[in-house]
Amino acid sequence: MEKRPFATKDQLETLAERFPTPFHLYDEAGIRRNMEALHDAFSWNAGYKEYFAVKATPNPFLIEILKEYGCGCDCASYAELMLADACGVTGHDIMFSSNETPAADYALAEELGAIINLDDITHIDFLERTIGHIPETVSCRYNPGGLFEISNGIMDNPGDAKYGMTTDQLYEAFRVLKAKGAKHFGIHAFLCSNTVTNEYYPELAKVLFRLAVDLQRETGASIEFINLSGGIGIPYHPDQTPNDIRVIGEGVRHVYEEILVPAGMGNVALYTELGRFAMGPYGCLVTRAIHKKHIYKEYIGVDACAVNLMRPAMYGAYHHITVAGKEDEPCDHVYDVVGGLCENSDKFAIDRALPEVHVGDILVIHDTGAHGHSMGYNYNGKLRSAEVLLREDGSAKLIRRAETPADYFATLDCFDDYSHLARRG
């Protein structure tokens, strides 16, 4: 699969005159096309709902676009609940899936009317003490343990993950919750991350659908929704074949009709929580080459760093890079593309074949629309960049300004003499 930026070199140069690099750029047209495909893929399920994983890209302007397609919010913290509320997302349009949860977070989730997805069996009593009761609608997160496999091999190791309840705990949790007044139940599971195969969701659905049938029979709990969560990935490498969401949806439908419908559970709603799939390919990090260094290797220094995109430094993750305007030139130079942090891991690419890069060239780092800006931080006093939305009509809207030195120093309430430092910015 060839990767090309969704903005031309001329567009990027014009944007860089308004919004100094680095900045994250999002493609509204691409986001909308993807949402249409997602909802078409699961339209056969009357209760289907996508709960966008806010942690992936917590920006209200983007959440507002997703709301137009009926999306809710999957939240994992107090601040994410506040963001959802500020966007007008409340009630059961919020799925609150957290772990090691503070009492204040549960209290706000209950105040907003969110569906609370319990990560651990001990949280039943903790939630009841916190809010004074057990909600009538509640969900539990499941971890089957062991390895999760599909036909082409091992996908992940749920048994090594901190999330969810064991099989025995899940049955006990349903019994306890039902005895405490819960009436409407859901199951949630996240077993694999960033899968690039159409098989994952149908195989996950098979596990959860069989579990749901048995749980309802054994506990008498009314299971009304099953949350397949996230895990549908994107092709970061250009040689990967993208997932086909319509094929995935059809695969889940087949399993639904094979398992749930014969069990009299053909009215169970399906939910998803697709942060990376929903937004990842529709964002990029726009940065400019500011230095070239020739020592034991060839280096291109850019004005972005791991503060703007942590994944390569943190995971060794691959992100494709395009030199704007040189898409059709031969990749006959090999560089490490690096940022300015005092960390040797601050590298967007290692030994990457690219066209010849000159100081001043714009580089587009692909697939940063999810877990890009949201994972930013301030090490070395670096400031997080702006976020810009490229509208369908070609216009651009600033949807988050770049941080300033004043932002960096603003939390130092005990430091009375920082204001003159902030003013320098």
Short mmCIF file of N, CA, C and O in Angstrom, two decimals, residues 292-294 296-300 330-337 349-357:
data_model
loop_
_atom_site.label_atom_id
_atom_site.label_comp_id
_atom_site.label_asym_id
_atom_site.label_seq_id
_atom_site.Cartn_x
_atom_site.Cartn_y
_atom_site.Cartn_z
N LYS A 292 21.26 19.08 9.47
CA LYS A 292 21.81 17.82 8.94
C LYS A 292 23.14 17.58 9.66
O LYS A 292 23.95 18.49 9.79
N LYS A 293 23.32 16.36 10.11
CA LYS A 293 24.53 16.04 10.86
C LYS A 293 25.22 14.83 10.23
O LYS A 293 24.57 13.82 9.93
N HIS A 294 26.53 14.95 10.02
CA HIS A 294 27.30 13.89 9.38
C HIS A 294 28.36 13.42 10.38
O HIS A 294 29.39 14.08 10.55
N TYR A 296 29.04 9.32 12.39
CA TYR A 296 29.13 7.91 12.03
C TYR A 296 27.92 7.46 11.22
O TYR A 296 27.94 6.42 10.58
N LYS A 297 26.87 8.24 11.31
CA LYS A 297 25.67 8.03 10.51
C LYS A 297 25.22 9.38 9.98
O LYS A 297 25.74 10.43 10.38
N GLU A 298 24.23 9.34 9.11
CA GLU A 298 23.64 10.57 8.58
C GLU A 298 22.36 10.87 9.37
O GLU A 298 21.49 9.99 9.48
N TYR A 299 22.27 12.07 9.89
CA TYR A 299 21.12 12.45 10.70
C TYR A 299 20.39 13.64 10.07
O TYR A 299 21.03 14.58 9.58
N ILE A 300 19.07 13.58 10.13
CA ILE A 300 18.23 14.72 9.83
C ILE A 300 17.59 15.15 11.15
O ILE A 300 16.84 14.37 11.76
N PRO A 330 13.47 9.03 -5.89
CA PRO A 330 14.01 7.76 -5.35
C PRO A 330 14.46 7.91 -3.90
O PRO A 330 15.01 8.95 -3.51
N CYS A 331 14.21 6.87 -3.11
CA CYS A 331 14.64 6.85 -1.71
C CYS A 331 16.06 6.29 -1.66
O CYS A 331 16.28 5.13 -1.27
N ASP A 332 17.01 7.11 -2.05
CA ASP A 332 18.39 6.65 -2.22
C ASP A 332 19.35 7.23 -1.17
O ASP A 332 20.56 7.18 -1.35
N HIS A 333 18.79 7.78 -0.09
CA HIS A 333 19.61 8.25 1.03
C HIS A 333 19.09 7.57 2.30
O HIS A 333 17.89 7.31 2.43
N VAL A 334 19.98 7.28 3.22
CA VAL A 334 19.61 6.61 4.47
C VAL A 334 19.93 7.53 5.64
O VAL A 334 21.07 7.99 5.79
N TYR A 335 18.90 7.78 6.47
CA TYR A 335 19.03 8.72 7.58
C TYR A 335 18.43 8.14 8.86
O TYR A 335 17.51 7.32 8.81
N ASP A 336 18.92 8.64 9.98
CA ASP A 336 18.16 8.63 11.22
C ASP A 336 17.46 9.99 11.30
O ASP A 336 18.13 11.04 11.16
N VAL A 337 16.15 9.99 11.49
CA VAL A 337 15.39 11.24 11.62
C VAL A 337 15.15 11.44 13.10
O VAL A 337 14.50 10.61 13.76
N ALA A 349 12.86 7.77 13.10
CA ALA A 349 13.21 6.71 12.15
C ALA A 349 14.69 6.41 12.30
O ALA A 349 15.50 7.31 12.55
N ILE A 350 15.03 5.15 12.12
CA ILE A 350 16.42 4.69 12.19
C ILE A 350 16.76 4.00 10.88
O ILE A 350 16.03 3.10 10.43
N ASP A 351 17.85 4.44 10.26
CA ASP A 351 18.28 3.85 8.98
C ASP A 351 17.14 3.82 7.98
O ASP A 351 16.89 2.82 7.30
N ARG A 352 16.45 4.94 7.86
CA ARG A 352 15.29 5.03 6.96
C ARG A 352 15.73 5.53 5.58
O ARG A 352 16.41 6.56 5.48
N ALA A 353 15.33 4.81 4.55
CA ALA A 353 15.61 5.22 3.17
C ALA A 353 14.61 6.31 2.77
O ALA A 353 13.39 6.08 2.81
N LEU A 354 15.13 7.47 2.40
CA LEU A 354 14.31 8.61 2.02
C LEU A 354 14.95 9.30 0.82
O LEU A 354 16.13 9.10 0.53
N PRO A 355 14.19 10.14 0.11
CA PRO A 355 14.84 11.02 -0.86
C PRO A 355 15.81 11.94 -0.13
O PRO A 355 15.74 12.11 1.09
N GLU A 356 16.70 12.54 -0.86
CA GLU A 356 17.63 13.47 -0.21
C GLU A 356 16.85 14.58 0.48
O GLU A 356 15.94 15.18 -0.09
N VAL A 357 17.19 14.82 1.74
CA VAL A 357 16.51 15.83 2.54
C VAL A 357 17.40 17.04 2.69
O VAL A 357 18.60 16.91 2.98
#
